[in-house]
Amino acid sequence: MVKLTEQQKQAIAEAIETAEKNTSGELVAVLAQSSDDYLYIPVLWASLLSLALPGIFILGELLIDPVRIYQYQVGSFILLALMFQWFPIKMSLIPPIVKRQRAALRARDEFLTLGLHNTSHRGGIMIFVSVAEHYVEILTDQSVSEKIPDQEWEQLVARFIDCIRQGDFATGYLETIKSSGEIMANHFPPGAGDNNELTNQLIEV
């Protein structure tokens, strides 16, 4: 779990407000503690390991009553399923590709849910962080992706990940918001009648 202080959240909101003064784009910051409950993971691993018990007994040439083997299987399944519910263990059992896929899907769901694809200038940008998966992504709307190459955002993501490794999520957001605003200002300068269409507050999901 990552908990930002109210002062850090306010600093993020002010950074977004400052960045948006120099661009017609809309920036949104999202923080997810996890992109999925992964409820099936403890059960799946507990089942696989419990089913392997008879094979272990056979390989070890252990003569055990079948009823006793069944009891061992049931007991081990319950014990392992409970133990694997502990979040650090559960996350370590999930393949990295699965975590990336879940986080990427959650990011896109949030992008649509928050309406970043419906801004007046189609200039929505979302800085998405999912803590459990150590995942960072910057999603942009159509007009932005047409003018700004992905490589520019990837550099910001790499820097944000460095901040996460140091446990400094607030600095990661502040630096990324500032740099994103500068990139957007070069391609999407502010225009007459620009309104703040989306919240500047950090969105926690």
JSON list of C-alpha atoms in Angstrom, two decimals:
[
{"chain": "A", "resi": 1, "resn": "MET", "atom": "CA", "xyz": [0.00, 0.00, 0.00]},
{"chain": "A", "resi": 2, "resn": "VAL", "atom": "CA", "xyz": [1.18, 3.50, -0.85]},
{"chain": "A", "resi": 3, "resn": "LYS", "atom": "CA", "xyz": [-0.31, 6.40, 1.04]},
{"chain": "A", "resi": 4, "resn": "LEU", "atom": "CA", "xyz": [0.53, 9.91, -0.06]},
{"chain": "A", "resi": 5, "resn": "THR", "atom": "CA", "xyz": [0.12, 12.71, 2.46]},
{"chain": "A", "resi": 6, "resn": "GLU", "atom": "CA", "xyz": [-2.43, 15.46, 1.95]},
{"chain": "A", "resi": 7, "resn": "GLN", "atom": "CA", "xyz": [0.45, 17.86, 1.32]},
{"chain": "A", "resi": 8, "resn": "GLN", "atom": "CA", "xyz": [1.81, 15.58, -1.42]},
{"chain": "A", "resi": 9, "resn": "LYS", "atom": "CA", "xyz": [-1.63, 15.25, -3.01]},
{"chain": "A", "resi": 10, "resn": "GLN", "atom": "CA", "xyz": [-2.06, 19.02, -2.94]},
{"chain": "A", "resi": 11, "resn": "ALA", "atom": "CA", "xyz": [1.36, 19.48, -4.54]},
{"chain": "A", "resi": 12, "resn": "ILE", "atom": "CA", "xyz": [0.33, 17.10, -7.34]},
{"chain": "A", "resi": 13, "resn": "ALA", "atom": "CA", "xyz": [-2.92, 19.02, -7.91]},
{"chain": "A", "resi": 14, "resn": "GLU", "atom": "CA", "xyz": [-1.02, 22.32, -8.03]},
{"chain": "A", "resi": 15, "resn": "ALA", "atom": "CA", "xyz": [1.54, 20.84, -10.45]},
{"chain": "A", "resi": 16, "resn": "ILE", "atom": "CA", "xyz": [-1.27, 19.80, -12.80]},
{"chain": "A", "resi": 17, "resn": "GLU", "atom": "CA", "xyz": [-2.87, 23.24, -12.54]},
{"chain": "A", "resi": 18, "resn": "THR", "atom": "CA", "xyz": [0.45, 24.89, -13.39]},
{"chain": "A", "resi": 19, "resn": "ALA", "atom": "CA", "xyz": [1.13, 22.55, -16.30]},
{"chain": "A", "resi": 20, "resn": "GLU", "atom": "CA", "xyz": [-2.32, 23.10, -17.79]},
{"chain": "A", "resi": 21, "resn": "LYS", "atom": "CA", "xyz": [-1.87, 26.87, -17.85]},
{"chain": "A", "resi": 22, "resn": "ASN", "atom": "CA", "xyz": [0.61, 26.43, -20.70]},
{"chain": "A", "resi": 23, "resn": "THR", "atom": "CA", "xyz": [-1.35, 23.95, -22.80]},
{"chain": "A", "resi": 24, "resn": "SER", "atom": "CA", "xyz": [-4.81, 23.19, -24.10]},
{"chain": "A", "resi": 25, "resn": "GLY", "atom": "CA", "xyz": [-4.30, 19.59, -23.02]},
{"chain": "A", "resi": 26, "resn": "GLU", "atom": "CA", "xyz": [-5.81, 17.97, -19.94]},
{"chain": "A", "resi": 27, "resn": "LEU", "atom": "CA", "xyz": [-3.60, 16.07, -17.49]},
{"chain": "A", "resi": 28, "resn": "VAL", "atom": "CA", "xyz": [-4.93, 13.53, -15.02]},
{"chain": "A", "resi": 29, "resn": "ALA", "atom": "CA", "xyz": [-2.97, 11.57, -12.39]},
{"chain": "A", "resi": 30, "resn": "VAL", "atom": "CA", "xyz": [-4.27, 8.17, -11.25]},
{"chain": "A", "resi": 31, "resn": "LEU", "atom": "CA", "xyz": [-2.96, 5.94, -8.47]},
{"chain": "A", "resi": 32, "resn": "ALA", "atom": "CA", "xyz": [-4.19, 2.34, -8.17]},
{"chain": "A", "resi": 33, "resn": "GLN", "atom": "CA", "xyz": [-3.02, 0.16, -5.29]},
{"chain": "A", "resi": 34, "resn": "SER", "atom": "CA", "xyz": [-3.59, -2.92, -7.46]},
{"chain": "A", "resi": 35, "resn": "SER", "atom": "CA", "xyz": [-5.02, -3.50, -10.92]},
{"chain": "A", "resi": 36, "resn": "ASP", "atom": "CA", "xyz": [-6.70, -6.81, -10.05]},
{"chain": "A", "resi": 37, "resn": "ASP", "atom": "CA", "xyz": [-7.70, -8.83, -6.99]},
{"chain": "A", "resi": 38, "resn": "TYR", "atom": "CA", "xyz": [-6.06, -11.94, -8.48]},
{"chain": "A", "resi": 39, "resn": "LEU", "atom": "CA", "xyz": [-8.47, -14.04, -6.42]},
{"chain": "A", "resi": 40, "resn": "TYR", "atom": "CA", "xyz": [-7.79, -17.17, -8.44]},
{"chain": "A", "resi": 41, "resn": "ILE", "atom": "CA", "xyz": [-4.03, -17.18, -7.80]},
{"chain": "A", "resi": 42, "resn": "PRO", "atom": "CA", "xyz": [-4.00, -18.61, -4.23]},
{"chain": "A", "resi": 43, "resn": "VAL", "atom": "CA", "xyz": [-6.54, -21.28, -5.16]},
{"chain": "A", "resi": 44, "resn": "LEU", "atom": "CA", "xyz": [-4.73, -22.22, -8.36]},
{"chain": "A", "resi": 45, "resn": "TRP", "atom": "CA", "xyz": [-1.32, -22.68, -6.73]},
{"chain": "A", "resi": 46, "resn": "ALA", "atom": "CA", "xyz": [-2.78, -24.44, -3.68]},
{"chain": "A", "resi": 47, "resn": "SER", "atom": "CA", "xyz": [-4.61, -26.85, -5.98]},
{"chain": "A", "resi": 48, "resn": "LEU", "atom": "CA", "xyz": [-1.55, -27.62, -8.10]},
{"chain": "A", "resi": 49, "resn": "LEU", "atom": "CA", "xyz": [0.70, -28.27, -5.12]},
{"chain": "A", "resi": 50, "resn": "SER", "atom": "CA", "xyz": [-1.91, -30.36, -3.33]},
{"chain": "A", "resi": 51, "resn": "LEU", "atom": "CA", "xyz": [-2.50, -32.49, -6.41]},
{"chain": "A", "resi": 52, "resn": "ALA", "atom": "CA", "xyz": [1.24, -33.13, -6.60]},
{"chain": "A", "resi": 53, "resn": "LEU", "atom": "CA", "xyz": [1.34, -34.78, -3.16]},
{"chain": "A", "resi": 54, "resn": "PRO", "atom": "CA", "xyz": [0.49, -38.35, -4.32]},
{"chain": "A", "resi": 55, "resn": "GLY", "atom": "CA", "xyz": [3.26, -38.16, -6.91]},
{"chain": "A", "resi": 56, "resn": "ILE", "atom": "CA", "xyz": [5.72, -37.04, -4.25]},
{"chain": "A", "resi": 57, "resn": "PHE", "atom": "CA", "xyz": [4.75, -39.98, -2.02]},
{"chain": "A", "resi": 58, "resn": "ILE", "atom": "CA", "xyz": [5.14, -42.42, -4.93]},
{"chain": "A", "resi": 59, "resn": "LEU", "atom": "CA", "xyz": [8.55, -41.05, -5.92]},
{"chain": "A", "resi": 60, "resn": "GLY", "atom": "CA", "xyz": [9.64, -41.27, -2.32]},
{"chain": "A", "resi": 61, "resn": "GLU", "atom": "CA", "xyz": [8.38, -44.84, -2.15]},
{"chain": "A", "resi": 62, "resn": "LEU", "atom": "CA", "xyz": [6.31, -43.94, 0.89]},
{"chain": "A", "resi": 63, "resn": "LEU", "atom": "CA", "xyz": [3.58, -46.46, 1.66]},
{"chain": "A", "resi": 64, "resn": "ILE", "atom": "CA", "xyz": [0.69, -44.35, 2.91]},
{"chain": "A", "resi": 65, "resn": "ASP", "atom": "CA", "xyz": [-2.95, -45.28, 3.14]},
{"chain": "A", "resi": 66, "resn": "PRO", "atom": "CA", "xyz": [-4.98, -43.64, 0.31]},
{"chain": "A", "resi": 67, "resn": "VAL", "atom": "CA", "xyz": [-7.40, -42.16, 2.85]},
{"chain": "A", "resi": 68, "resn": "ARG", "atom": "CA", "xyz": [-4.51, -40.56, 4.69]},
{"chain": "A", "resi": 69, "resn": "ILE", "atom": "CA", "xyz": [-3.15, -39.17, 1.39]},
{"chain": "A", "resi": 70, "resn": "TYR", "atom": "CA", "xyz": [-6.54, -37.61, 0.70]},
{"chain": "A", "resi": 71, "resn": "GLN", "atom": "CA", "xyz": [-6.54, -36.03, 4.16]},
{"chain": "A", "resi": 72, "resn": "TYR", "atom": "CA", "xyz": [-3.07, -34.65, 3.53]},
{"chain": "A", "resi": 73, "resn": "GLN", "atom": "CA", "xyz": [-4.24, -33.20, 0.23]},
{"chain": "A", "resi": 74, "resn": "VAL", "atom": "CA", "xyz": [-7.25, -31.48, 1.75]},
{"chain": "A", "resi": 75, "resn": "GLY", "atom": "CA", "xyz": [-5.23, -30.14, 4.65]},
{"chain": "A", "resi": 76, "resn": "SER", "atom": "CA", "xyz": [-2.42, -28.87, 2.47]},
{"chain": "A", "resi": 77, "resn": "PHE", "atom": "CA", "xyz": [-4.87, -27.22, 0.08]},
{"chain": "A", "resi": 78, "resn": "ILE", "atom": "CA", "xyz": [-6.56, -25.29, 2.89]},
{"chain": "A", "resi": 79, "resn": "LEU", "atom": "CA", "xyz": [-3.25, -24.29, 4.48]},
{"chain": "A", "resi": 80, "resn": "LEU", "atom": "CA", "xyz": [-1.64, -23.20, 1.21]},
{"chain": "A", "resi": 81, "resn": "ALA", "atom": "CA", "xyz": [-4.73, -21.35, -0.01]},
{"chain": "A", "resi": 82, "resn": "LEU", "atom": "CA", "xyz": [-4.78, -19.33, 3.20]},
{"chain": "A", "resi": 83, "resn": "MET", "atom": "CA", "xyz": [-1.04, -18.72, 3.18]},
{"chain": "A", "resi": 84, "resn": "PHE", "atom": "CA", "xyz": [-1.04, -17.61, -0.45]},
{"chain": "A", "resi": 85, "resn": "GLN", "atom": "CA", "xyz": [-3.69, -15.00, 0.36]},
{"chain": "A", "resi": 86, "resn": "TRP", "atom": "CA", "xyz": [-0.95, -12.94, 2.01]},
{"chain": "A", "resi": 87, "resn": "PHE", "atom": "CA", "xyz": [-0.48, -10.17, -0.50]},
{"chain": "A", "resi": 88, "resn": "PRO", "atom": "CA", "xyz": [3.34, -10.25, -0.89]},
{"chain": "A", "resi": 89, "resn": "ILE", "atom": "CA", "xyz": [3.27, -14.01, -1.50]},
{"chain": "A", "resi": 90, "resn": "LYS", "atom": "CA", "xyz": [0.30, -13.76, -3.85]},
{"chain": "A", "resi": 91, "resn": "MET", "atom": "CA", "xyz": [1.97, -11.10, -5.98]},
{"chain": "A", "resi": 92, "resn": "SER", "atom": "CA", "xyz": [5.20, -13.11, -6.16]},
{"chain": "A", "resi": 93, "resn": "LEU", "atom": "CA", "xyz": [3.26, -16.06, -7.61]},
{"chain": "A", "resi": 94, "resn": "ILE", "atom": "CA", "xyz": [1.85, -14.05, -10.51]},
{"chain": "A", "resi": 95, "resn": "PRO", "atom": "CA", "xyz": [3.85, -14.13, -13.77]},
{"chain": "A", "resi": 96, "resn": "PRO", "atom": "CA", "xyz": [5.17, -10.66, -14.72]},
{"chain": "A", "resi": 97, "resn": "ILE", "atom": "CA", "xyz": [3.39, -10.76, -18.08]},
{"chain": "A", "resi": 98, "resn": "VAL", "atom": "CA", "xyz": [0.05, -11.31, -16.34]},
{"chain": "A", "resi": 99, "resn": "LYS", "atom": "CA", "xyz": [0.64, -8.37, -14.02]},
{"chain": "A", "resi": 100, "resn": "ARG", "atom": "CA", "xyz": [1.55, -6.12, -16.95]},
{"chain": "A", "resi": 101, "resn": "GLN", "atom": "CA", "xyz": [-1.54, -7.19, -18.89]},
{"chain": "A", "resi": 102, "resn": "ARG", "atom": "CA", "xyz": [-3.86, -6.58, -15.93]},
{"chain": "A", "resi": 103, "resn": "ALA", "atom": "CA", "xyz": [-2.31, -3.18, -15.22]},
{"chain": "A", "resi": 104, "resn": "ALA", "atom": "CA", "xyz": [-2.46, -2.12, -18.87]},
{"chain": "A", "resi": 105, "resn": "LEU", "atom": "CA", "xyz": [-6.12, -3.15, -19.06]},
{"chain": "A", "resi": 106, "resn": "ARG", "atom": "CA", "xyz": [-6.94, -1.26, -15.87]},
{"chain": "A", "resi": 107, "resn": "ALA", "atom": "CA", "xyz": [-5.20, 1.83, -17.23]},
{"chain": "A", "resi": 108, "resn": "ARG", "atom": "CA", "xyz": [-7.32, 1.79, -20.37]},
{"chain": "A", "resi": 109, "resn": "ASP", "atom": "CA", "xyz": [-10.48, 1.24, -18.39]},
{"chain": "A", "resi": 110, "resn": "GLU", "atom": "CA", "xyz": [-9.68, 4.25, -16.23]},
{"chain": "A", "resi": 111, "resn": "PHE", "atom": "CA", "xyz": [-8.85, 6.37, -19.28]},
{"chain": "A", "resi": 112, "resn": "LEU", "atom": "CA", "xyz": [-12.31, 5.74, -20.70]},
{"chain": "A", "resi": 113, "resn": "THR", "atom": "CA", "xyz": [-14.13, 5.91, -17.37]},
{"chain": "A", "resi": 114, "resn": "LEU", "atom": "CA", "xyz": [-12.64, 9.31, -16.57]},
{"chain": "A", "resi": 115, "resn": "GLY", "atom": "CA", "xyz": [-13.56, 10.64, -20.01]},
{"chain": "A", "resi": 116, "resn": "LEU", "atom": "CA", "xyz": [-10.08, 11.55, -21.20]},
{"chain": "A", "resi": 117, "resn": "HIS", "atom": "CA", "xyz": [-11.15, 10.59, -24.72]},
{"chain": "A", "resi": 118, "resn": "ASN", "atom": "CA", "xyz": [-13.89, 13.24, -24.69]},
{"chain": "A", "resi": 119, "resn": "THR", "atom": "CA", "xyz": [-11.98, 16.46, -24.05]},
{"chain": "A", "resi": 120, "resn": "SER", "atom": "CA", "xyz": [-12.61, 19.40, -26.37]},
{"chain": "A", "resi": 121, "resn": "HIS", "atom": "CA", "xyz": [-9.22, 19.25, -28.09]},
{"chain": "A", "resi": 122, "resn": "ARG", "atom": "CA", "xyz": [-8.77, 15.47, -27.78]},
{"chain": "A", "resi": 123, "resn": "GLY", "atom": "CA", "xyz": [-5.68, 16.29, -25.76]},
{"chain": "A", "resi": 124, "resn": "GLY", "atom": "CA", "xyz": [-6.21, 14.10, -22.71]},
{"chain": "A", "resi": 125, "resn": "ILE", "atom": "CA", "xyz": [-3.18, 12.63, -20.92]},
{"chain": "A", "resi": 126, "resn": "MET", "atom": "CA", "xyz": [-3.34, 10.18, -18.03]},
{"chain": "A", "resi": 127, "resn": "ILE", "atom": "CA", "xyz": [-0.38, 9.33, -15.80]},
{"chain": "A", "resi": 128, "resn": "PHE", "atom": "CA", "xyz": [-1.33, 5.91, -14.44]},
{"chain": "A", "resi": 129, "resn": "VAL", "atom": "CA", "xyz": [0.48, 4.10, -11.65]},
{"chain": "A", "resi": 130, "resn": "SER", "atom": "CA", "xyz": [-0.42, 0.67, -10.26]},
{"chain": "A", "resi": 131, "resn": "VAL", "atom": "CA", "xyz": [1.55, 0.03, -7.09]},
{"chain": "A", "resi": 132, "resn": "ALA", "atom": "CA", "xyz": [1.29, -3.75, -6.71]},
{"chain": "A", "resi": 133, "resn": "GLU", "atom": "CA", "xyz": [2.47, -4.35, -10.25]},
{"chain": "A", "resi": 134, "resn": "HIS", "atom": "CA", "xyz": [5.15, -1.59, -10.17]},
{"chain": "A", "resi": 135, "resn": "TYR", "atom": "CA", "xyz": [3.53, -0.39, -13.37]},
{"chain": "A", "resi": 136, "resn": "VAL", "atom": "CA", "xyz": [3.63, 3.10, -14.87]},
{"chain": "A", "resi": 137, "resn": "GLU", "atom": "CA", "xyz": [2.06, 4.17, -18.13]},
{"chain": "A", "resi": 138, "resn": "ILE", "atom": "CA", "xyz": [1.22, 7.47, -19.79]},
{"chain": "A", "resi": 139, "resn": "LEU", "atom": "CA", "xyz": [-1.87, 7.17, -21.96]},
{"chain": "A", "resi": 140, "resn": "THR", "atom": "CA", "xyz": [-2.72, 9.88, -24.48]},
{"chain": "A", "resi": 141, "resn": "ASP", "atom": "CA", "xyz": [-5.71, 10.68, -26.62]},
{"chain": "A", "resi": 142, "resn": "GLN", "atom": "CA", "xyz": [-5.76, 10.55, -30.41]},
{"chain": "A", "resi": 143, "resn": "SER", "atom": "CA", "xyz": [-4.59, 14.11, -31.16]},
{"chain": "A", "resi": 144, "resn": "VAL", "atom": "CA", "xyz": [-1.66, 13.78, -28.78]},
{"chain": "A", "resi": 145, "resn": "SER", "atom": "CA", "xyz": [-0.50, 10.41, -30.12]},
{"chain": "A", "resi": 146, "resn": "GLU", "atom": "CA", "xyz": [-0.58, 11.79, -33.67]},
{"chain": "A", "resi": 147, "resn": "LYS", "atom": "CA", "xyz": [1.82, 14.64, -32.84]},
{"chain": "A", "resi": 148, "resn": "ILE", "atom": "CA", "xyz": [4.04, 13.31, -30.06]},
{"chain": "A", "resi": 149, "resn": "PRO", "atom": "CA", "xyz": [6.02, 10.07, -30.51]},
{"chain": "A", "resi": 150, "resn": "ASP", "atom": "CA", "xyz": [5.77, 7.37, -27.85]},
{"chain": "A", "resi": 151, "resn": "GLN", "atom": "CA", "xyz": [9.50, 7.62, -27.16]},
{"chain": "A", "resi": 152, "resn": "GLU", "atom": "CA", "xyz": [9.02, 10.96, -25.40]},
{"chain": "A", "resi": 153, "resn": "TRP", "atom": "CA", "xyz": [6.53, 9.47, -22.96]},
{"chain": "A", "resi": 154, "resn": "GLU", "atom": "CA", "xyz": [8.62, 6.33, -22.48]},
{"chain": "A", "resi": 155, "resn": "GLN", "atom": "CA", "xyz": [11.51, 8.44, -21.20]},
{"chain": "A", "resi": 156, "resn": "LEU", "atom": "CA", "xyz": [9.23, 9.97, -18.58]},
{"chain": "A", "resi": 157, "resn": "VAL", "atom": "CA", "xyz": [7.93, 6.53, -17.60]},
{"chain": "A", "resi": 158, "resn": "ALA", "atom": "CA", "xyz": [11.49, 5.24, -17.13]},
{"chain": "A", "resi": 159, "resn": "ARG", "atom": "CA", "xyz": [12.28, 8.15, -14.83]},
{"chain": "A", "resi": 160, "resn": "PHE", "atom": "CA", "xyz": [9.06, 7.58, -12.85]},
{"chain": "A", "resi": 161, "resn": "ILE", "atom": "CA", "xyz": [9.97, 3.91, -12.37]},
{"chain": "A", "resi": 162, "resn": "ASP", "atom": "CA", "xyz": [13.34, 5.00, -10.97]},
{"chain": "A", "resi": 163, "resn": "CYS", "atom": "CA", "xyz": [11.48, 7.11, -8.40]},
{"chain": "A", "resi": 164, "resn": "ILE", "atom": "CA", "xyz": [9.26, 4.15, -7.50]},
{"chain": "A", "resi": 165, "resn": "ARG", "atom": "CA", "xyz": [12.32, 1.98, -6.88]},
{"chain": "A", "resi": 166, "resn": "GLN", "atom": "CA", "xyz": [13.40, 4.62, -4.38]},
{"chain": "A", "resi": 167, "resn": "GLY", "atom": "CA", "xyz": [9.93, 4.62, -2.83]},
{"chain": "A", "resi": 168, "resn": "ASP", "atom": "CA", "xyz": [9.29, 8.22, -3.86]},
{"chain": "A", "resi": 169, "resn": "PHE", "atom": "CA", "xyz": [5.95, 8.20, -5.66]},
{"chain": "A", "resi": 170, "resn": "ALA", "atom": "CA", "xyz": [5.24, 11.88, -5.04]},
{"chain": "A", "resi": 171, "resn": "THR", "atom": "CA", "xyz": [8.43, 13.03, -6.77]},
{"chain": "A", "resi": 172, "resn": "GLY", "atom": "CA", "xyz": [7.67, 10.66, -9.63]},
{"chain": "A", "resi": 173, "resn": "TYR", "atom": "CA", "xyz": [4.30, 12.31, -10.17]},
{"chain": "A", "resi": 174, "resn": "LEU", "atom": "CA", "xyz": [5.60, 15.85, -9.81]},
{"chain": "A", "resi": 175, "resn": "GLU", "atom": "CA", "xyz": [8.49, 15.38, -12.24]},
{"chain": "A", "resi": 176, "resn": "THR", "atom": "CA", "xyz": [6.32, 13.55, -14.77]},
{"chain": "A", "resi": 177, "resn": "ILE", "atom": "CA", "xyz": [3.56, 16.16, -14.61]},
{"chain": "A", "resi": 178, "resn": "LYS", "atom": "CA", "xyz": [6.05, 18.99, -15.10]},
{"chain": "A", "resi": 179, "resn": "SER", "atom": "CA", "xyz": [7.77, 17.26, -18.05]},
{"chain": "A", "resi": 180, "resn": "SER", "atom": "CA", "xyz": [4.44, 16.25, -19.60]},
{"chain": "A", "resi": 181, "resn": "GLY", "atom": "CA", "xyz": [3.24, 19.84, -19.39]},
{"chain": "A", "resi": 182, "resn": "GLU", "atom": "CA", "xyz": [6.38, 21.06, -21.13]},
{"chain": "A", "resi": 183, "resn": "ILE", "atom": "CA", "xyz": [5.99, 18.51, -23.93]},
{"chain": "A", "resi": 184, "resn": "MET", "atom": "CA", "xyz": [2.32, 19.39, -24.39]},
{"chain": "A", "resi": 185, "resn": "ALA", "atom": "CA", "xyz": [3.03, 23.13, -24.38]},
{"chain": "A", "resi": 186, "resn": "ASN", "atom": "CA", "xyz": [5.24, 22.70, -27.44]},
{"chain": "A", "resi": 187, "resn": "HIS", "atom": "CA", "xyz": [2.53, 20.95, -29.44]},
{"chain": "A", "resi": 188, "resn": "PHE", "atom": "CA", "xyz": [-0.73, 22.08, -27.84]},
{"chain": "A", "resi": 189, "resn": "PRO", "atom": "CA", "xyz": [-0.38, 25.69, -26.68]},
{"chain": "A", "resi": 190, "resn": "PRO", "atom": "CA", "xyz": [-3.26, 27.23, -24.74]},
{"chain": "A", "resi": 191, "resn": "GLY", "atom": "CA", "xyz": [-6.04, 28.83, -26.72]},
{"chain": "A", "resi": 192, "resn": "ALA", "atom": "CA", "xyz": [-8.87, 31.25, -26.10]},
{"chain": "A", "resi": 193, "resn": "GLY", "atom": "CA", "xyz": [-11.72, 29.79, -24.13]},
{"chain": "A", "resi": 194, "resn": "ASP", "atom": "CA", "xyz": [-9.78, 26.84, -22.72]},
{"chain": "A", "resi": 195, "resn": "ASN", "atom": "CA", "xyz": [-11.53, 25.41, -19.69]},
{"chain": "A", "resi": 196, "resn": "ASN", "atom": "CA", "xyz": [-10.39, 22.95, -17.05]},
{"chain": "A", "resi": 197, "resn": "GLU", "atom": "CA", "xyz": [-12.51, 19.96, -18.04]},
{"chain": "A", "resi": 198, "resn": "LEU", "atom": "CA", "xyz": [-11.09, 17.32, -15.69]},
{"chain": "A", "resi": 199, "resn": "THR", "atom": "CA", "xyz": [-10.09, 17.26, -12.05]},
{"chain": "A", "resi": 200, "resn": "ASN", "atom": "CA", "xyz": [-6.60, 18.25, -11.01]},
{"chain": "A", "resi": 201, "resn": "GLN", "atom": "CA", "xyz": [-6.76, 16.13, -7.87]},
{"chain": "A", "resi": 202, "resn": "LEU", "atom": "CA", "xyz": [-4.92, 12.81, -7.70]},
{"chain": "A", "resi": 203, "resn": "ILE", "atom": "CA", "xyz": [-7.47, 10.08, -8.43]},
{"chain": "A", "resi": 204, "resn": "GLU", "atom": "CA", "xyz": [-7.03, 7.03, -6.18]},
{"chain": "A", "resi": 205, "resn": "VAL", "atom": "CA", "xyz": [-8.72, 3.82, -7.31]}
]
